[in-house]
XYZ file of C-alpha atoms in Angstrom:
116
model
C -6.333 -4.269 -16.148
C -5.544 -1.431 -13.765
C -6.801 -0.942 -10.202
C -6.239 2.184 -8.099
C -7.313 2.293 -4.454
C -7.455 5.669 -2.683
C -7.790 6.280 1.050
C -8.391 9.759 2.544
C -7.723 11.542 -0.764
C -9.391 14.734 -2.022
C -12.690 14.270 -3.856
C -11.276 16.192 -6.836
C -8.758 13.417 -7.369
C -11.570 10.868 -7.374
C -13.400 12.962 -9.980
C -10.253 13.157 -12.097
C -9.821 9.377 -12.062
C -13.440 8.780 -13.161
C -12.521 10.260 -16.547
C -10.367 7.203 -17.264
C -11.460 4.505 -14.822
C -14.736 3.231 -13.346
C -15.302 3.716 -9.612
C -16.751 0.390 -8.479
C -16.718 1.243 -4.767
C -15.794 4.450 -2.914
C -12.092 4.985 -3.602
C -11.665 1.862 -5.769
C -11.104 2.489 -9.494
C -10.744 -0.144 -12.197
C -10.161 -0.012 -15.942
C -7.916 -0.877 -18.846
C -5.975 2.223 -19.915
C -2.752 2.020 -21.898
C 0.574 1.962 -20.066
C 1.229 5.605 -20.943
C -2.137 6.721 -19.547
C -1.664 4.537 -16.448
C 1.696 6.177 -15.712
C 0.215 9.649 -16.200
C -2.681 8.815 -13.883
C -0.312 7.488 -11.222
C 1.787 10.671 -11.382
C -1.382 12.744 -10.856
C -2.420 10.536 -7.941
C 0.989 10.981 -6.306
C 0.897 14.754 -6.829
C -2.634 15.328 -5.527
C -3.073 12.650 -2.856
C -2.251 15.146 -0.059
C -2.231 13.237 3.212
C -4.049 10.257 1.701
C -2.737 6.884 0.636
C -2.892 5.225 -2.754
C -2.211 1.809 -4.228
C -1.838 0.981 -7.924
C -2.071 -2.607 -9.179
C -1.860 -3.586 -12.838
C -1.315 -6.643 -15.003
C 2.135 -7.350 -16.349
C 4.120 -10.225 -17.815
C 5.733 -11.797 -14.744
C 5.250 -14.880 -12.579
C 2.445 -13.306 -10.549
C 0.696 -11.788 -13.553
C 0.501 -8.378 -11.887
C 2.560 -5.817 -10.017
C 1.744 -2.900 -7.764
C 3.036 0.392 -6.428
C 2.178 2.254 -3.246
C 2.089 5.893 -2.184
C 2.348 6.799 1.532
C 1.489 3.305 2.721
C 2.980 1.744 5.815
C 3.225 -1.492 3.844
C 6.011 -1.430 1.241
C 6.498 -3.735 -1.764
C 9.689 -5.773 -1.754
C 11.121 -8.146 -4.340
C 11.616 -11.630 -2.912
C 13.231 -13.925 -5.476
C 11.182 -12.488 -8.324
C 7.908 -12.246 -6.393
C 6.632 -8.872 -5.222
C 5.428 -9.079 -1.632
C 4.182 -6.477 0.829
C 6.277 -5.916 3.927
C 4.202 -4.847 6.898
C 5.785 -2.949 9.753
C 5.989 -4.930 12.952
C 3.024 -4.131 15.189
C 4.460 -3.817 18.648
C 1.097 -3.452 20.373
C -0.234 -0.803 22.724
C 2.487 -1.039 25.390
C 5.433 -1.314 23.019
C 7.128 1.913 24.074
C 7.389 0.858 27.699
C 9.976 -1.570 28.964
C 8.881 -5.116 29.756
C 8.230 -5.943 33.397
C 11.318 -7.000 35.346
C 9.934 -10.364 36.404
C 9.341 -11.642 32.868
C 11.491 -14.457 31.500
C 13.899 -13.792 28.629
C 11.762 -15.921 26.303
C 8.616 -13.931 27.128
C 10.446 -10.648 26.506
C 11.708 -11.910 23.137
C 8.268 -13.110 22.125
C 6.539 -9.903 23.163
C 9.115 -7.198 22.432
C 11.601 -8.757 20.010
C 14.484 -8.212 22.438
C 17.454 -10.497 22.909
Protein backbone atom coordinates (compact mmCIF):
# COMPACT_ATOMS: atom_id res chain seq x y z
CA UNK A 1 0.00 0.00 0.00
CA UNK A 2 1.32 3.42 -0.95
CA UNK A 3 -0.02 6.83 0.11
CA UNK A 4 1.17 10.17 -1.27
CA UNK A 5 -0.09 13.44 0.19
CA UNK A 6 0.51 16.67 -1.75
CA UNK A 7 0.08 20.22 -0.47
CA UNK A 8 0.29 23.30 -2.75
CA UNK A 9 1.62 21.29 -5.71
CA UNK A 10 0.91 21.93 -9.40
CA UNK A 11 -2.26 20.34 -10.78
CA UNK A 12 -0.19 18.64 -13.50
CA UNK A 13 1.56 16.61 -10.83
CA UNK A 14 -1.80 15.52 -9.45
CA UNK A 15 -2.85 14.46 -12.95
CA UNK A 16 0.39 12.51 -13.37
CA UNK A 17 -0.16 10.61 -10.12
CA UNK A 18 -3.73 9.62 -11.10
CA UNK A 19 -2.23 7.38 -13.79
CA UNK A 20 -0.88 5.08 -11.07
CA UNK A 21 -2.80 5.90 -7.90
CA UNK A 22 -6.38 6.77 -6.94
CA UNK A 23 -7.07 10.27 -5.61
CA UNK A 24 -9.39 9.68 -2.67
CA UNK A 25 -9.41 13.31 -1.50
CA UNK A 26 -7.82 16.45 -2.99
CA UNK A 27 -4.07 15.86 -2.83
CA UNK A 28 -4.30 12.40 -1.22
CA UNK A 29 -3.34 9.46 -3.47
CA UNK A 30 -3.48 5.79 -2.55
CA UNK A 31 -2.62 2.58 -4.39
CA UNK A 32 -0.47 -0.51 -4.56
CA UNK A 33 2.27 -0.02 -7.16
CA UNK A 34 5.46 -2.05 -7.17
CA UNK A 35 8.53 -0.74 -5.35
CA UNK A 36 10.15 0.29 -8.63
CA UNK A 37 7.09 2.29 -9.72
CA UNK A 38 6.77 3.83 -6.24
CA UNK A 39 10.38 5.05 -6.36
CA UNK A 40 9.87 6.48 -9.86
CA UNK A 41 6.71 8.26 -8.75
CA UNK A 42 8.46 9.72 -5.71
CA UNK A 43 11.31 11.03 -7.88
CA UNK A 44 8.75 12.75 -10.14
CA UNK A 45 6.98 14.23 -7.12
CA UNK A 46 10.27 15.62 -5.80
CA UNK A 47 11.18 17.07 -9.20
CA UNK A 48 7.83 18.73 -9.93
CA UNK A 49 6.53 19.72 -6.48
CA UNK A 50 7.77 23.33 -6.93
CA UNK A 51 7.07 25.19 -3.71
CA UNK A 52 4.66 22.52 -2.47
CA UNK A 53 5.14 19.81 0.12
CA UNK A 54 4.80 16.07 -0.25
CA UNK A 55 4.69 13.04 2.01
CA UNK A 56 5.10 9.41 0.93
CA UNK A 57 4.04 6.54 3.21
CA UNK A 58 4.25 2.88 2.24
CA UNK A 59 4.15 -0.55 3.82
CA UNK A 60 7.39 -2.31 4.61
CA UNK A 61 8.67 -5.16 6.76
CA UNK A 62 9.61 -3.41 10.01
CA UNK A 63 8.21 -3.06 13.52
CA UNK A 64 5.76 -0.32 12.52
CA UNK A 65 4.67 -2.03 9.31
CA UNK A 66 5.24 1.13 7.28
CA UNK A 67 7.75 3.89 6.63
CA UNK A 68 7.55 7.35 5.14
CA UNK A 69 9.54 10.06 3.42
CA UNK A 70 8.97 13.80 3.25
CA UNK A 71 9.74 16.55 0.76
CA UNK A 72 9.96 20.19 1.94
CA UNK A 73 8.15 19.52 5.20
CA UNK A 74 8.97 21.30 8.43
CA UNK A 75 8.52 17.96 10.17
CA UNK A 76 11.41 15.55 9.53
CA UNK A 77 11.50 11.77 10.05
CA UNK A 78 14.05 10.53 12.56
CA UNK A 79 15.01 7.01 13.59
CA UNK A 80 14.50 6.46 17.31
CA UNK A 81 15.65 2.99 18.33
CA UNK A 82 14.24 1.40 15.19
CA UNK A 83 11.01 3.41 15.12
CA UNK A 84 10.56 6.20 12.60
CA UNK A 85 9.09 9.28 14.26
CA UNK A 86 8.38 12.79 13.03
CA UNK A 87 10.33 15.60 14.65
CA UNK A 88 8.39 18.84 14.73
CA UNK A 89 10.20 22.15 15.00
CA UNK A 90 9.67 23.90 18.29
CA UNK A 91 6.86 26.43 17.99
CA UNK A 92 8.08 29.47 19.84
CA UNK A 93 4.81 31.38 19.54
CA UNK A 94 4.04 34.83 18.19
CA UNK A 95 6.41 36.82 20.42
CA UNK A 96 9.35 34.43 20.21
CA UNK A 97 11.73 36.84 18.50
CA UNK A 98 11.46 39.42 21.26
CA UNK A 99 13.25 39.11 24.56
CA UNK A 100 11.23 38.09 27.61
CA UNK A 101 10.14 40.86 29.95
CA UNK A 102 12.71 41.80 32.59
CA UNK A 103 10.44 41.12 35.55
CA UNK A 104 9.79 37.47 34.68
CA UNK A 105 11.24 34.73 36.87
CA UNK A 106 13.93 32.42 35.50
CA UNK A 107 11.49 29.49 35.54
CA UNK A 108 8.91 31.42 33.51
CA UNK A 109 11.55 32.40 30.95
CA UNK A 110 12.69 28.78 30.63
CA UNK A 111 9.13 27.55 30.23
CA UNK A 112 8.21 30.17 27.66
CA UNK A 113 11.44 30.72 25.72
CA UNK A 114 13.61 27.67 26.43
CA UNK A 115 16.36 29.84 27.93
CA UNK A 116 18.60 28.89 30.81
